[in-house]
Amino acid sequence: MPRLMLAFFCSGFGALLCQIVWQRMLGIFAGSDTVSAALVVGAFLAGLGLGSILGALLADRLTPARALLGFALCEAVVALCALVSKPFLYDWLALGLAGRVEGPALVFALCFAGLVVPTTLMGASLPLLCRAIATSLDRLAERIGTLYGLNTLGAGLGALLGGWLVVGNLGFTGALGLAATLNLAAAALALTLLPGARAAAAPDAARPGAAKAAPFGSLPLWCLLVFLSGYVIVALEILWVRLLGQVGQYHAYLFPTVLGIFLLADGLGMALAARMVRRLPDPRPAFFVTQGAGFVLAALLIGALWLALPYPPLSGLMSVDHWRFTLAPMVVSTLLVVVVVAPPAFLIGMTFPFVQRAVQQDLASVGARVGWVQLANIAGNAAGSIGTGLVTLHILGSMGTLKLLAALSALLLLGWLWQAGRGASLLASLRARRWEAGLAAACAVALVALPGNGTFWSRMHGQAEGSFAAWSEDRSGVAFYRETAEDPGKPTGRFFIMGHGQGSVPFLPVHILLGSIGPLIHPAPEKVLAIGVGSSGTPWGAAISPATKEIRAIELIKPVLDTLAEIAAARPEGAVAALLRDPRVRFEYGDGRQALAQGTERYDVIEADAVLPQSSHSGLLYSAEFLEAVRTRLAKGGIYVQWAPTARVVETFAAVFPHAILLQPFPVLIGSNDPIPFDHARLLQKLADPAVLAHARRGNPAIGSLAQEVSGAAYHWRPETARDPASLTDMFPRDEFFANHDYLYRWQPRTPQQAQAVPPRATVAAVPR
């Protein structure tokens, strides 16, 4: 057992590293929107489910020695898949087929084909390993619970250490190498036990009088219960990510932290319950109590966080108005994840050994019963992921989804109370099952007491009483606009997307500047593509030229567009309403990177809305591969414009575009495949032109000058200019993993040739605004 426990721990650690990387690579192929993400997760879980079925059908036909050998082979092949996955999943599928595959069914099929071998082997490993240890019925549930608990603990550490240390320091390719090493270590540990397993006599479970456990319900019934439990816990996980992301600000470390804490607590719950199962005469009450208590505690902790957030000390660190990428807020947000996620995950994790105690009735069918129960759990996880991520969040919102889970948990407990109380009076039944009855009542109270979505998000975003707000939520995210009540005649407000402050209305001057520079420089900016909308300041700037005939603006979070429409309806005289009425502008919900990969239309100007480089998945919009995709969609003489928040962004941009310019003091990058018709003095004159300023001031009356933002000396890169290599790639987005790298906001020339591009006194201060 000690060696097998270590082997399964390594297997869980490696599996989570692979999952993190594979989901990222396939996300590039399928897209970053929630539907595509659900397809990738569904493909991953489908492979695990297939492995569970095969394990259930195969394991009990093997001797313990052969089952152990099968486990070792599974781990070795998973290691091989990890090593070859980058050229297959990323080079061929994500990049090679980008833009060539459309339709959810085909996307799912290709993702499943890319993952089916390793995930099937992962799913089959538990039934095989359980068959190998099936030597004593008395300790069987304890051993299975202990092994799965250690596997889950390994997965939790894989998520935490993988997200916080491994990927940030080694990149995605290095993480896959480490995962392969751990899987090979698991195989090697299992093989060291093979001689002893061959020498040991297999237990004769089929002989007359062989020990069998007392039945506690049919296997199909327990599979149904496990399915519902799996649905609830994954639905809670999705809600935790959404809610804690709003509090802690979405960054690359958030999801691994929530997932890691959840899995660690889940595994610890399994480990504790595994020590309890032998002393339980009937595991059914323990299952329903821990399952119900887990949900009730989850609802209470979410409600407590919602109530406490506007008050000190949380208000001073975790308010949406604060910058939360520094040390203190990140420590506090991590502690909040532990407080909110760990206790309910621990309780629900305890249910797994109780289920094994109920279903393991003889040694002859150990593998099958483990496999079918695991399949039910995976199916529940898949249903929870897809049902919550695509359906209930979209229709009911976050609080509606939590209320639905309250109703489901209450029905689960009431069903048990009815079953356990048959033949007895209602009062006697409630007395005998007072814990279950109390938890069912608590679920009913949560169903009524939880706030609605509007009340919940208004408090989370610090809306003042009596002030105007517009918001929207669906499966793709949350957008919230909040005005101040200082001057009703001149309403101003902040715009938040997924907990990030992403601009304001009236628009920030630098957002208008980012949108206007491309059309002002290009001699005929007829067709413009804007990747990202935000508060719509950048598309507003893109509309600055009368020569522009079409502006296509793509936004990944659909509630952003819905919230803008609500603002326009409430403020018809404002710039947002004017932009939405502009016949040249077409807003779309979609993935901007996918839009570049699909179609053949070329643009005179492509521009990106300012994206915080610390935010999760921002690396996909700053990588060399993304910039190469931009180059392919530029028309002859077309230019691309983006914010330059860090030195690595500048280096990567200059490494990709043969012709590039960096403006300052507000850092703006301009790139093209062709020589750029750039005249700095002429650009400053245009920015000071009364007609240009009138358009800018229509978006923000307080603007004094746009020219001063880019009046510093400009760096130029031409084909012959020496450059640094691209430091940001899809496989190693260093800025996104900012806690693992020096975060340089100042770019300085590194060669004499670059230094000659500007006067020696000039500097670049790329501080985000």
PDB file of C-alpha atoms in Angstrom, residues 298-468:
ATOM      1  CA  ALA A 298     -21.057  26.226   0.834  1.00  0.00           C
ATOM      2  CA  ALA A 299     -24.173  28.423   0.656  1.00  0.00           C
ATOM      3  CA  LEU A 300     -23.497  29.897   4.117  1.00  0.00           C
ATOM      4  CA  LEU A 301     -19.883  30.772   3.277  1.00  0.00           C
ATOM      5  CA  ILE A 302     -20.829  32.385  -0.044  1.00  0.00           C
ATOM      6  CA  GLY A 303     -23.479  34.436   1.747  1.00  0.00           C
ATOM      7  CA  ALA A 304     -21.035  35.421   4.498  1.00  0.00           C
ATOM      8  CA  LEU A 305     -18.481  36.604   1.945  1.00  0.00           C
ATOM      9  CA  TRP A 306     -21.144  38.634   0.153  1.00  0.00           C
ATOM     10  CA  LEU A 307     -22.201  40.304   3.395  1.00  0.00           C
ATOM     11  CA  ALA A 308     -18.629  40.982   4.623  1.00  0.00           C
ATOM     12  CA  LEU A 309     -17.095  42.320   1.426  1.00  0.00           C
ATOM     13  CA  PRO A 310     -18.172  45.995   1.797  1.00  0.00           C
ATOM     14  CA  TYR A 311     -16.734  46.221   5.323  1.00  0.00           C
ATOM     15  CA  PRO A 312     -13.150  46.509   6.633  1.00  0.00           C
ATOM     16  CA  PRO A 313     -10.746  44.831   6.383  1.00  0.00           C
ATOM     17  CA  LEU A 314     -11.964  43.276   3.098  1.00  0.00           C
ATOM     18  CA  SER A 315     -13.191  46.565   1.657  1.00  0.00           C
ATOM     19  CA  GLY A 316      -9.728  48.078   1.956  1.00  0.00           C
ATOM     20  CA  LEU A 317      -8.085  45.317  -0.097  1.00  0.00           C
ATOM     21  CA  MET A 318     -10.627  43.392  -2.151  1.00  0.00           C
ATOM     22  CA  SER A 319     -12.991  46.045  -3.498  1.00  0.00           C
ATOM     23  CA  VAL A 320     -13.402  46.041  -7.286  1.00  0.00           C
ATOM     24  CA  ASP A 321     -12.114  49.614  -7.238  1.00  0.00           C
ATOM     25  CA  HIS A 322      -8.686  48.454  -6.024  1.00  0.00           C
ATOM     26  CA  TRP A 323      -5.728  47.010  -7.884  1.00  0.00           C
ATOM     27  CA  ARG A 324      -5.544  43.394  -6.624  1.00  0.00           C
ATOM     28  CA  PHE A 325      -2.478  42.022  -8.390  1.00  0.00           C
ATOM     29  CA  THR A 326      -0.084  42.943  -5.579  1.00  0.00           C
ATOM     30  CA  LEU A 327       1.074  40.722  -2.717  1.00  0.00           C
ATOM     31  CA  ALA A 328      -1.355  41.627   0.072  1.00  0.00           C
ATOM     32  CA  PRO A 329      -4.597  41.302  -1.970  1.00  0.00           C
ATOM     33  CA  MET A 330      -3.394  38.048  -3.530  1.00  0.00           C
ATOM     34  CA  VAL A 331      -2.606  36.585  -0.096  1.00  0.00           C
ATOM     35  CA  VAL A 332      -6.028  37.638   1.181  1.00  0.00           C
ATOM     36  CA  SER A 333      -7.806  36.282  -1.900  1.00  0.00           C
ATOM     37  CA  THR A 334      -5.998  32.941  -1.480  1.00  0.00           C
ATOM     38  CA  LEU A 335      -7.084  32.796   2.173  1.00  0.00           C
ATOM     39  CA  LEU A 336     -10.648  33.539   1.078  1.00  0.00           C
ATOM     40  CA  VAL A 337     -10.479  30.613  -1.342  1.00  0.00           C
ATOM     41  CA  VAL A 338      -9.404  28.365   1.539  1.00  0.00           C
ATOM     42  CA  VAL A 339     -12.190  29.628   3.807  1.00  0.00           C
ATOM     43  CA  VAL A 340     -14.978  29.465   1.204  1.00  0.00           C
ATOM     44  CA  VAL A 341     -13.982  26.324  -0.735  1.00  0.00           C
ATOM     45  CA  ALA A 342     -12.163  23.957   1.624  1.00  0.00           C
ATOM     46  CA  PRO A 343     -14.816  23.174   4.316  1.00  0.00           C
ATOM     47  CA  PRO A 344     -17.655  22.170   1.936  1.00  0.00           C
ATOM     48  CA  ALA A 345     -15.259  20.322  -0.373  1.00  0.00           C
ATOM     49  CA  PHE A 346     -13.907  18.409   2.631  1.00  0.00           C
ATOM     50  CA  LEU A 347     -17.398  17.300   3.680  1.00  0.00           C
ATOM     51  CA  ILE A 348     -18.509  16.275   0.201  1.00  0.00           C
ATOM     52  CA  GLY A 349     -15.187  14.461  -0.320  1.00  0.00           C
ATOM     53  CA  MET A 350     -16.087  12.202   2.595  1.00  0.00           C
ATOM     54  CA  THR A 351     -18.946  10.699   0.595  1.00  0.00           C
ATOM     55  CA  PHE A 352     -16.674   8.610  -1.685  1.00  0.00           C
ATOM     56  CA  PRO A 353     -15.517   6.046   0.929  1.00  0.00           C
ATOM     57  CA  PHE A 354     -19.074   5.811   2.266  1.00  0.00           C
ATOM     58  CA  VAL A 355     -20.271   4.910  -1.234  1.00  0.00           C
ATOM     59  CA  GLN A 356     -17.546   2.277  -1.562  1.00  0.00           C
ATOM     60  CA  ARG A 357     -18.580   0.804   1.774  1.00  0.00           C
ATOM     61  CA  ALA A 358     -22.129   0.528   0.462  1.00  0.00           C
ATOM     62  CA  VAL A 359     -21.396  -0.973  -2.975  1.00  0.00           C
ATOM     63  CA  GLN A 360     -18.417  -3.273  -2.331  1.00  0.00           C
ATOM     64  CA  GLN A 361     -20.241  -6.484  -1.475  1.00  0.00           C
ATOM     65  CA  ASP A 362     -17.818  -9.137  -2.711  1.00  0.00           C
ATOM     66  CA  LEU A 363     -14.276  -9.434  -4.025  1.00  0.00           C
ATOM     67  CA  ALA A 364     -15.296 -10.894  -7.354  1.00  0.00           C
ATOM     68  CA  SER A 365     -16.725  -7.611  -8.669  1.00  0.00           C
ATOM     69  CA  VAL A 366     -14.448  -4.994  -7.132  1.00  0.00           C
ATOM     70  CA  GLY A 367     -13.184  -3.520 -10.393  1.00  0.00           C
ATOM     71  CA  ALA A 368     -16.623  -3.410 -11.991  1.00  0.00           C
ATOM     72  CA  ARG A 369     -18.251  -1.655  -9.050  1.00  0.00           C
ATOM     73  CA  VAL A 370     -15.418   0.876  -8.749  1.00  0.00           C
ATOM     74  CA  GLY A 371     -15.568   1.498 -12.482  1.00  0.00           C
ATOM     75  CA  TRP A 372     -19.349   2.024 -12.640  1.00  0.00           C
ATOM     76  CA  VAL A 373     -19.358   4.289  -9.591  1.00  0.00           C
ATOM     77  CA  GLN A 374     -16.470   6.287 -11.068  1.00  0.00           C
ATOM     78  CA  LEU A 375     -18.345   6.528 -14.365  1.00  0.00           C
ATOM     79  CA  ALA A 376     -21.412   7.873 -12.539  1.00  0.00           C
ATOM     80  CA  ASN A 377     -19.254  10.454 -10.770  1.00  0.00           C
ATOM     81  CA  ILE A 378     -17.606  11.535 -14.025  1.00  0.00           C
ATOM     82  CA  ALA A 379     -20.995  11.731 -15.754  1.00  0.00           C
ATOM     83  CA  GLY A 380     -22.238  13.907 -12.888  1.00  0.00           C
ATOM     84  CA  ASN A 381     -19.145  16.090 -13.186  1.00  0.00           C
ATOM     85  CA  ALA A 382     -19.731  16.465 -16.924  1.00  0.00           C
ATOM     86  CA  ALA A 383     -23.407  17.274 -16.403  1.00  0.00           C
ATOM     87  CA  GLY A 384     -22.503  19.786 -13.694  1.00  0.00           C
ATOM     88  CA  SER A 385     -19.880  21.412 -15.894  1.00  0.00           C
ATOM     89  CA  ILE A 386     -21.991  21.642 -19.031  1.00  0.00           C
ATOM     90  CA  GLY A 387     -25.332  22.148 -17.296  1.00  0.00           C
ATOM     91  CA  THR A 388     -24.005  24.921 -15.064  1.00  0.00           C
ATOM     92  CA  GLY A 389     -21.480  26.504 -17.412  1.00  0.00           C
ATOM     93  CA  LEU A 390     -23.735  26.549 -20.470  1.00  0.00           C
ATOM     94  CA  VAL A 391     -27.327  26.395 -19.224  1.00  0.00           C
ATOM     95  CA  THR A 392     -28.108  27.471 -15.676  1.00  0.00           C
ATOM     96  CA  LEU A 393     -25.621  30.350 -15.480  1.00  0.00           C
ATOM     97  CA  HIS A 394     -26.987  31.547 -18.810  1.00  0.00           C
ATOM     98  CA  ILE A 395     -30.659  31.310 -17.798  1.00  0.00           C
ATOM     99  CA  LEU A 396     -30.667  31.639 -14.005  1.00  0.00           C
ATOM    100  CA  GLY A 397     -27.420  33.500 -13.262  1.00  0.00           C
ATOM    101  CA  SER A 398     -25.108  32.749 -10.337  1.00  0.00           C
ATOM    102  CA  MET A 399     -27.627  33.085  -7.532  1.00  0.00           C
ATOM    103  CA  GLY A 400     -30.317  31.287  -9.506  1.00  0.00           C
ATOM    104  CA  THR A 401     -27.884  28.423 -10.014  1.00  0.00           C
ATOM    105  CA  LEU A 402     -27.079  28.321  -6.292  1.00  0.00           C
ATOM    106  CA  LYS A 403     -30.803  28.214  -5.509  1.00  0.00           C
ATOM    107  CA  LEU A 404     -31.237  25.369  -7.983  1.00  0.00           C
ATOM    108  CA  LEU A 405     -28.512  23.437  -6.166  1.00  0.00           C
ATOM    109  CA  ALA A 406     -30.316  24.149  -2.882  1.00  0.00           C
ATOM    110  CA  ALA A 407     -33.498  22.636  -4.295  1.00  0.00           C
ATOM    111  CA  LEU A 408     -31.609  19.624  -5.638  1.00  0.00           C
ATOM    112  CA  SER A 409     -29.883  19.053  -2.290  1.00  0.00           C
ATOM    113  CA  ALA A 410     -33.178  19.360  -0.421  1.00  0.00           C
ATOM    114  CA  LEU A 411     -34.826  16.797  -2.718  1.00  0.00           C
ATOM    115  CA  LEU A 412     -31.902  14.422  -2.225  1.00  0.00           C
ATOM    116  CA  LEU A 413     -32.281  14.610   1.553  1.00  0.00           C
ATOM    117  CA  LEU A 414     -36.071  14.375   1.451  1.00  0.00           C
ATOM    118  CA  GLY A 415     -35.826  11.292  -0.733  1.00  0.00           C
ATOM    119  CA  TRP A 416     -33.615   9.640   1.867  1.00  0.00           C
ATOM    120  CA  LEU A 417     -35.946  10.667   4.707  1.00  0.00           C
ATOM    121  CA  TRP A 418     -38.882   9.128   2.875  1.00  0.00           C
ATOM    122  CA  GLN A 419     -36.964   5.932   2.142  1.00  0.00           C
ATOM    123  CA  ALA A 420     -35.558   5.559   5.682  1.00  0.00           C
ATOM    124  CA  GLY A 421     -38.882   6.407   7.348  1.00  0.00           C
ATOM    125  CA  ARG A 422     -41.153   3.972   5.523  1.00  0.00           C
ATOM    126  CA  GLY A 423     -43.230   2.051   8.008  1.00  0.00           C
ATOM    127  CA  ALA A 424     -42.758   4.593  10.810  1.00  0.00           C
ATOM    128  CA  SER A 425     -44.689   7.694  11.820  1.00  0.00           C
ATOM    129  CA  LEU A 426     -43.535  11.056  10.507  1.00  0.00           C
ATOM    130  CA  LEU A 427     -42.572  12.299  13.956  1.00  0.00           C
ATOM    131  CA  ALA A 428     -40.586   9.173  14.749  1.00  0.00           C
ATOM    132  CA  SER A 429     -38.836   9.347  11.401  1.00  0.00           C
ATOM    133  CA  LEU A 430     -37.831  12.992  11.922  1.00  0.00           C
ATOM    134  CA  ARG A 431     -36.528  12.221  15.398  1.00  0.00           C
ATOM    135  CA  ALA A 432     -34.467   9.301  14.120  1.00  0.00           C
ATOM    136  CA  ARG A 433     -33.086  11.365  11.210  1.00  0.00           C
ATOM    137  CA  ARG A 434     -32.889  14.804  12.838  1.00  0.00           C
ATOM    138  CA  TRP A 435     -29.570  15.674  11.157  1.00  0.00           C
ATOM    139  CA  GLU A 436     -30.888  14.912   7.690  1.00  0.00           C
ATOM    140  CA  ALA A 437     -34.165  16.709   8.456  1.00  0.00           C
ATOM    141  CA  GLY A 438     -32.332  19.764   9.734  1.00  0.00           C
ATOM    142  CA  LEU A 439     -30.132  19.889   6.639  1.00  0.00           C
ATOM    143  CA  ALA A 440     -33.171  19.574   4.359  1.00  0.00           C
ATOM    144  CA  ALA A 441     -34.751  22.510   6.200  1.00  0.00           C
ATOM    145  CA  ALA A 442     -31.520  24.506   5.839  1.00  0.00           C
ATOM    146  CA  CYS A 443     -31.548  23.887   2.075  1.00  0.00           C
ATOM    147  CA  ALA A 444     -35.137  25.161   1.949  1.00  0.00           C
ATOM    148  CA  VAL A 445     -34.128  28.284   3.907  1.00  0.00           C
ATOM    149  CA  ALA A 446     -31.218  28.891   1.493  1.00  0.00           C
ATOM    150  CA  LEU A 447     -33.638  28.615  -1.418  1.00  0.00           C
ATOM    151  CA  VAL A 448     -35.640  31.522   0.010  1.00  0.00           C
ATOM    152  CA  ALA A 449     -32.959  33.592   1.765  1.00  0.00           C
ATOM    153  CA  LEU A 450     -30.286  33.785  -0.941  1.00  0.00           C
ATOM    154  CA  PRO A 451     -30.310  37.189  -2.726  1.00  0.00           C
ATOM    155  CA  GLY A 452     -31.281  37.649  -6.336  1.00  0.00           C
ATOM    156  CA  ASN A 453     -28.673  38.215  -9.025  1.00  0.00           C
ATOM    157  CA  GLY A 454     -29.157  41.989  -9.188  1.00  0.00           C
ATOM    158  CA  THR A 455     -28.870  42.433  -5.427  1.00  0.00           C
ATOM    159  CA  PHE A 456     -25.889  40.122  -5.274  1.00  0.00           C
ATOM    160  CA  TRP A 457     -23.837  41.785  -8.036  1.00  0.00           C
ATOM    161  CA  SER A 458     -24.726  45.339  -6.927  1.00  0.00           C
ATOM    162  CA  ARG A 459     -23.217  44.697  -3.506  1.00  0.00           C
ATOM    163  CA  MET A 460     -20.209  42.878  -4.990  1.00  0.00           C
ATOM    164  CA  HIS A 461     -19.474  45.942  -7.159  1.00  0.00           C
ATOM    165  CA  GLY A 462     -20.009  48.554  -4.456  1.00  0.00           C
ATOM    166  CA  GLN A 463     -23.018  50.280  -5.980  1.00  0.00           C
ATOM    167  CA  ALA A 464     -24.143  53.234  -3.890  1.00  0.00           C
ATOM    168  CA  GLU A 465     -27.794  53.361  -2.926  1.00  0.00           C
ATOM    169  CA  GLY A 466     -29.809  55.446  -5.352  1.00  0.00           C
ATOM    170  CA  SER A 467     -27.163  55.532  -8.093  1.00  0.00           C
ATOM    171  CA  PHE A 468     -27.724  54.247 -11.626  1.00  0.00           C
TER     172      PHE A 468
END
